[in-house]
Short mmCIF file of C-alpha atoms in Angstrom, two decimals:
data_model
loop_
_atom_site.label_atom_id
_atom_site.label_comp_id
_atom_site.label_asym_id
_atom_site.label_seq_id
_atom_site.Cartn_x
_atom_site.Cartn_y
_atom_site.Cartn_z
CA MET A 1 -5.23 16.27 6.14
CA ALA A 2 -7.49 18.97 4.78
CA CYS A 3 -5.48 21.66 3.02
CA ASN A 4 -5.69 24.28 0.33
CA MET A 5 -2.90 23.89 -2.19
CA GLU A 6 -2.88 27.56 -3.12
CA ASP A 7 -2.44 28.58 0.52
CA LYS A 8 0.58 26.34 0.93
CA VAL A 9 2.57 27.20 -2.19
CA LYS A 10 4.97 29.55 -0.41
CA GLU A 11 5.56 27.06 2.40
CA ILE A 12 6.29 23.99 0.29
CA LYS A 13 9.91 23.00 0.01
CA ASN A 14 11.44 22.53 -3.41
CA CYS A 15 12.05 19.15 -4.99
CA GLU A 16 15.68 18.96 -3.88
CA ASP A 17 14.68 19.51 -0.25
CA ILE A 18 11.99 16.85 -0.51
CA GLU A 19 14.50 14.35 -1.91
CA LYS A 20 17.09 15.30 0.69
CA SER A 21 14.59 14.69 3.48
CA ILE A 22 14.23 11.08 2.28
CA ARG A 23 17.99 10.54 2.26
CA LYS A 24 18.72 12.33 5.54
CA LYS A 25 15.93 12.97 8.06
CA PHE A 26 13.83 9.96 7.05
CA HIS A 27 16.69 7.66 6.15
CA LYS A 28 16.04 5.21 8.99
CA THR A 29 12.25 5.27 9.10
CA ILE A 30 11.49 5.40 5.37
CA TRP A 31 14.47 4.87 3.06
CA SER A 32 16.04 1.96 4.96
CA ARG A 33 12.71 0.18 5.33
CA PHE A 34 11.97 0.68 1.63
CA THR A 35 15.28 -0.87 0.58
CA LYS A 36 14.93 -3.63 3.19
CA ALA A 37 11.56 -4.69 1.75
CA ILE A 38 12.97 -4.71 -1.78
CA LYS A 39 15.88 -6.91 -0.70
CA GLU A 40 14.06 -9.17 1.75
CA TYR A 41 11.13 -9.94 -0.56
CA GLN A 42 13.14 -9.75 -3.83
CA LEU A 43 10.76 -7.18 -5.30
CA ILE A 44 13.03 -5.89 -8.08
CA GLN A 45 15.23 -7.82 -10.48
CA GLU A 46 17.65 -6.59 -13.10
CA GLY A 47 15.85 -5.59 -16.29
CA ASP A 48 12.45 -5.01 -14.69
CA LYS A 49 10.19 -2.28 -16.00
CA ILE A 50 7.91 -1.24 -13.18
CA ALA A 51 4.70 0.77 -13.40
CA VAL A 52 4.67 2.86 -10.24
CA CYS A 53 0.94 3.39 -9.72
CA ILE A 54 0.07 6.84 -8.38
CA SER A 55 -3.36 7.61 -6.94
CA GLY A 56 -2.41 11.09 -5.79
CA GLY A 57 -2.32 10.18 -2.10
CA LYS A 58 0.61 10.46 0.29
CA ASP A 59 1.63 6.80 0.00
CA SER A 60 1.89 6.54 -3.77
CA MET A 61 3.54 9.95 -4.17
CA LEU A 62 6.20 9.01 -1.62
CA MET A 63 6.67 5.68 -3.38
CA ALA A 64 7.34 7.49 -6.66
CA LYS A 65 10.10 9.57 -5.04
CA LEU A 66 11.60 6.47 -3.43
CA PHE A 67 11.82 4.75 -6.81
CA GLN A 68 13.56 7.79 -8.26
CA GLU A 69 16.06 7.75 -5.41
CA LEU A 70 16.62 4.02 -5.88
CA GLN A 71 17.44 4.52 -9.55
CA ARG A 72 19.92 7.27 -8.71
CA HIS A 73 21.74 5.70 -5.81
CA ARG A 74 21.53 1.93 -6.17
CA GLY A 75 23.11 -0.34 -8.74
CA ILE A 76 20.04 -2.31 -9.85
CA PRO A 77 19.38 -1.53 -13.54
CA PHE A 78 15.62 -1.24 -13.99
CA GLU A 79 13.10 1.11 -15.60
CA VAL A 80 10.04 2.85 -14.20
CA ALA A 81 6.90 4.41 -15.62
CA PHE A 82 4.80 6.59 -13.32
CA LEU A 83 1.23 5.57 -14.06
CA VAL A 84 -1.85 7.54 -13.03
CA MET A 85 -5.35 6.25 -13.65
CA ASP A 86 -8.02 8.95 -13.62
CA PRO A 87 -11.21 7.08 -12.62
CA GLY A 88 -13.29 10.24 -12.93
CA TYR A 89 -11.65 12.77 -10.64
CA THR A 90 -13.02 16.26 -10.31
CA VAL A 91 -11.02 18.89 -12.17
CA GLU A 92 -9.64 20.17 -8.86
CA ASN A 93 -8.44 16.74 -7.74
CA ARG A 94 -6.75 15.95 -11.03
CA GLN A 95 -5.04 19.34 -11.01
CA LEU A 96 -3.76 18.66 -7.48
CA ILE A 97 -2.14 15.42 -8.65
CA GLU A 98 -0.56 17.15 -11.63
CA ARG A 99 0.74 20.06 -9.51
CA ASN A 100 2.27 17.74 -6.94
CA ALA A 101 3.91 15.68 -9.68
CA ALA A 102 5.37 18.83 -11.25
CA LEU A 103 6.60 20.06 -7.88
CA MET A 104 8.23 16.71 -7.12
CA ASN A 105 9.60 16.24 -10.65
CA ILE A 106 7.61 13.08 -11.35
CA PRO A 107 6.77 12.55 -15.05
CA LEU A 108 3.28 11.14 -15.29
CA ASN A 109 1.60 8.75 -17.71
CA ILE A 110 -2.11 9.53 -17.23
CA PHE A 111 -5.00 7.55 -18.67
CA GLY A 112 -8.72 7.98 -18.09
CA THR A 113 -11.49 5.55 -17.15
CA ASN A 114 -15.14 5.82 -16.15
CA ILE A 115 -14.91 3.75 -12.96
CA PHE A 116 -16.47 6.27 -10.58
CA ASN A 117 -19.60 6.51 -12.71
CA ALA A 118 -19.73 2.73 -12.97
CA VAL A 119 -19.73 2.13 -9.20
CA VAL A 120 -21.33 5.26 -7.77
CA ASN A 121 -24.82 3.72 -7.59
CA ILE A 122 -23.67 0.28 -6.44
CA GLU A 123 -25.01 -0.28 -2.92
CA LYS A 124 -23.19 -3.50 -2.01
CA SER A 125 -19.39 -3.32 -1.69
CA PRO A 126 -18.74 -0.37 -4.05
CA CYS A 127 -15.18 0.03 -2.72
CA TYR A 128 -14.36 -3.63 -3.43
CA LEU A 129 -15.71 -3.39 -6.98
CA CYS A 130 -13.89 -0.09 -7.56
CA ALA A 131 -10.58 -1.58 -6.36
CA ARG A 132 -10.93 -4.62 -8.64
CA MET A 133 -11.73 -2.47 -11.66
CA ARG A 134 -8.83 -0.14 -10.91
CA ARG A 135 -6.44 -3.07 -10.62
CA GLY A 136 -7.47 -4.47 -13.98
CA HIS A 137 -7.02 -1.12 -15.75
CA LEU A 138 -3.62 -0.62 -14.11
CA TYR A 139 -2.40 -4.05 -15.20
CA LYS A 140 -3.56 -3.55 -18.77
CA ASN A 141 -2.06 -0.09 -19.20
CA ALA A 142 1.16 -1.12 -17.50
CA GLN A 143 1.43 -4.06 -19.86
CA ASP A 144 0.79 -1.75 -22.82
CA LEU A 145 3.76 0.35 -21.63
CA GLY A 146 5.98 -2.74 -21.67
CA CYS A 147 6.03 -3.17 -17.89
CA ASN A 148 6.27 -6.54 -16.17
CA LYS A 149 5.35 -5.29 -12.69
CA ILE A 150 3.02 -2.81 -11.05
CA ALA A 151 3.95 -1.22 -7.71
CA LEU A 152 1.22 -0.24 -5.25
CA GLY A 153 1.60 1.98 -2.19
CA HIS A 154 0.27 -0.27 0.59
CA HIS A 155 2.25 0.20 3.81
CA PHE A 156 2.88 -1.70 7.06
CA ASP A 157 -0.32 -0.48 8.71
CA ASP A 158 -2.39 -1.66 5.73
CA VAL A 159 -0.83 -5.10 6.17
CA ILE A 160 -1.60 -5.55 9.87
CA GLU A 161 -5.09 -4.08 9.47
CA THR A 162 -5.76 -6.60 6.71
CA ILE A 163 -4.65 -9.45 8.97
CA LEU A 164 -7.05 -8.41 11.73
CA MET A 165 -9.92 -7.69 9.32
CA GLY A 166 -9.57 -11.19 7.89
CA MET A 167 -9.67 -12.75 11.33
CA LEU A 168 -12.48 -10.67 12.84
CA TYR A 169 -14.74 -10.23 9.80
CA GLY A 170 -13.65 -12.94 7.37
CA GLY A 171 -13.02 -15.84 9.74
CA GLN A 172 -9.65 -16.54 8.10
CA VAL A 173 -5.95 -16.01 8.65
CA GLN A 174 -4.35 -14.32 5.68
CA THR A 175 -2.23 -11.31 4.90
CA MET A 176 -1.57 -8.75 2.20
CA MET A 177 1.42 -10.27 0.41
CA PRO A 178 4.52 -8.22 -0.52
CA LYS A 179 4.33 -9.54 -4.09
CA LEU A 180 1.93 -11.57 -6.21
CA HIS A 181 1.75 -13.09 -9.68
CA SER A 182 -1.21 -11.78 -11.66
CA THR A 183 -3.79 -14.44 -12.42
CA ASN A 184 -5.33 -12.53 -15.34
CA PHE A 185 -2.32 -10.85 -16.96
CA SER A 186 0.34 -13.35 -17.95
CA GLY A 187 3.87 -12.43 -16.94
CA MET A 188 2.78 -9.54 -14.72
CA GLN A 189 3.47 -9.19 -11.01
CA LEU A 190 2.27 -6.86 -8.26
CA ILE A 191 4.78 -5.57 -5.71
CA ARG A 192 4.34 -3.51 -2.52
CA PRO A 193 7.64 -1.71 -1.77
CA LEU A 194 6.24 0.27 1.22
CA TYR A 195 5.49 -3.01 2.99
CA LEU A 196 7.69 -2.27 6.02
CA ILE A 197 7.06 1.50 6.29
CA ARG A 198 4.79 2.79 9.03
CA GLU A 199 1.96 5.14 8.10
CA ALA A 200 2.93 7.53 10.90
CA ASP A 201 6.33 8.00 9.27
CA ILE A 202 4.73 8.71 5.90
CA LEU A 203 2.52 11.33 7.55
CA HIS A 204 5.57 12.82 9.26
CA TRP A 205 7.39 13.05 5.90
CA ARG A 206 4.35 14.70 4.30
CA ASP A 207 3.94 17.27 7.06
CA TYR A 208 7.67 17.97 7.37
CA ASN A 209 7.69 18.97 3.70
CA ASN A 210 4.37 20.87 3.96
CA LEU A 211 2.85 18.75 1.22
CA CYS A 212 -0.85 18.37 0.43
CA PHE A 213 -2.09 15.18 -1.20
CA LEU A 214 -5.42 13.65 -2.15
CA GLN A 215 -7.26 11.48 0.31
CA CYS A 216 -10.11 9.30 -0.95
CA ALA A 217 -11.63 11.30 -3.81
CA CYS A 218 -14.36 8.93 -4.95
CA ARG A 219 -17.98 9.84 -5.62
CA PHE A 220 -19.25 7.37 -3.00
CA THR A 221 -17.48 8.95 -0.01
CA GLU A 222 -18.16 12.46 -1.30
CA LYS A 223 -21.88 11.83 -0.62
CA LEU A 224 -21.29 10.77 2.98
CA SER A 225 -20.69 12.78 6.11
CA ASP A 226 -17.47 12.07 8.02
CA LYS A 227 -19.52 10.43 10.77
CA THR A 228 -21.37 8.14 8.36
CA TYR A 229 -18.19 7.22 6.48
CA SER A 230 -16.46 6.36 9.76
CA ALA A 231 -19.36 4.10 10.73
CA LEU A 232 -19.15 2.25 7.39
CA SER A 233 -15.39 1.83 7.34
CA LYS A 234 -14.29 -1.48 8.82
CA ARG A 235 -10.67 -0.58 8.18
CA LEU A 236 -11.05 2.57 10.26
CA GLU A 237 -12.65 0.47 13.00
CA ILE A 238 -9.67 -1.90 12.97
CA LYS A 239 -7.25 1.04 12.98
CA ARG A 240 -8.90 2.38 16.13
CA LEU A 241 -8.86 -1.06 17.74
CA ILE A 242 -5.10 -1.32 17.20
CA GLN A 243 -4.65 2.14 18.71
CA GLN A 244 -6.55 1.00 21.81
CA LEU A 245 -4.49 -2.19 22.10
CA ARG A 246 -1.28 -0.18 21.82
CA VAL A 247 -2.11 1.58 25.10
CA THR A 248 -1.44 -1.61 27.06
CA ASN A 249 0.88 -3.32 24.56
CA PRO A 250 3.32 -1.04 22.67
CA TYR A 251 4.45 -4.01 20.55
CA VAL A 252 1.00 -4.94 19.29
CA GLU A 253 1.64 -3.89 15.66
CA SER A 254 4.89 -5.80 15.31
CA ASN A 255 3.36 -8.84 17.02
CA ILE A 256 0.43 -8.87 14.59
CA PHE A 257 2.87 -8.71 11.68
CA ARG A 258 5.13 -11.42 13.09
CA SER A 259 2.16 -13.71 13.71
CA VAL A 260 1.89 -14.45 9.97
CA GLU A 261 5.65 -15.00 9.72
CA ASN A 262 5.64 -17.55 12.55
CA VAL A 263 2.78 -19.87 11.60
CA THR A 264 3.33 -23.35 13.04
CA LEU A 265 1.30 -25.75 10.89
CA ASP A 266 1.57 -28.50 13.52
CA THR A 267 -0.73 -26.43 15.73
CA VAL A 268 -3.21 -25.35 13.04
CA ILE A 269 -6.49 -27.24 12.72
CA ALA A 270 -6.74 -26.65 8.96
CA TYR A 271 -5.10 -24.61 6.23
CA LYS A 272 -5.41 -24.11 2.49
CA LYS A 273 -2.66 -24.56 -0.07
CA LYS A 274 -3.42 -23.68 -3.70
CA GLY A 275 -7.12 -23.94 -2.99
CA VAL A 276 -6.90 -27.37 -1.34
CA THR A 277 -7.87 -27.67 2.33
CA HIS A 278 -5.53 -29.71 4.55
CA HIS A 279 -6.86 -30.84 7.95
CA PHE A 280 -4.71 -31.89 10.89
CA LEU A 281 -6.60 -35.20 11.09
CA ASP A 282 -5.39 -36.10 7.58
CA SER A 283 -1.95 -36.92 8.97
CA TYR A 284 -2.70 -37.16 12.69
CA ASP A 285 -2.00 -40.91 12.96
CA GLU A 286 1.11 -40.77 10.76
CA VAL A 287 3.32 -38.82 13.16
CA ASP A 288 5.43 -40.33 15.92
CA ILE A 289 3.65 -40.28 19.23
CA VAL A 290 5.67 -38.62 21.94
CA GLY A 291 4.38 -39.25 25.44
CA GLU A 292 4.19 -36.54 28.04
CA GLU A 293 6.50 -36.81 31.00
#
């Protein structure tokens, strides 16, 4: 959504209206799905201190407001710190993040890095390298703030797109998990509280409140035309594929999601568990043979 923040100032609702929209208009599509994910996947425990990681985009800014609402209206005692990593934003982009945070009453903890400069001339997989570097900085700064978890703003559509990308381009069946233990930062976990929220509903919330957020603001995509970026983006390709499939199957998104909840190992040729590959032939002759009638 291309927008000029200055042009929208008079249209933007105040913070109370934005919060009310979460509780009322978007209660079913956003709030209920947020709390369902937290309960179903046990994302928050009593005494947690969670670094809510804000990139400046629609997903992370909504997530910050949802955490504030959760603290106000639910009985789980936990702390939050709203963490922003500046990887080398332009002055205008950083100001947009700060203005949105002020408008939405989100107190920011901002720290700077030089990630954009480090990856801008990388030709092979710059986005992958950037994401890994970002994650490491977020873990470290969250840990320095006394946090035991970081929360990222990946939503339902990110999850199902990841499943299809793994199958079609990676030759593997895997998903984006709702929570993970960090392998490099002892005692730290990553959680994804927007796991069950649809991107269309996040966009609806943004537009209903006349809000303007950052999209991808990295140096790499700044150098590309929209057409070139679209051609390079496998995720965008998968997103369009799902849209096409939805024309003939309106349940395609939920079916993709449920496919990784309903894995039947008896019908899988091979799978990995903690890095060890298990093949169906390993135990093929050990099972009872049931004849066909």
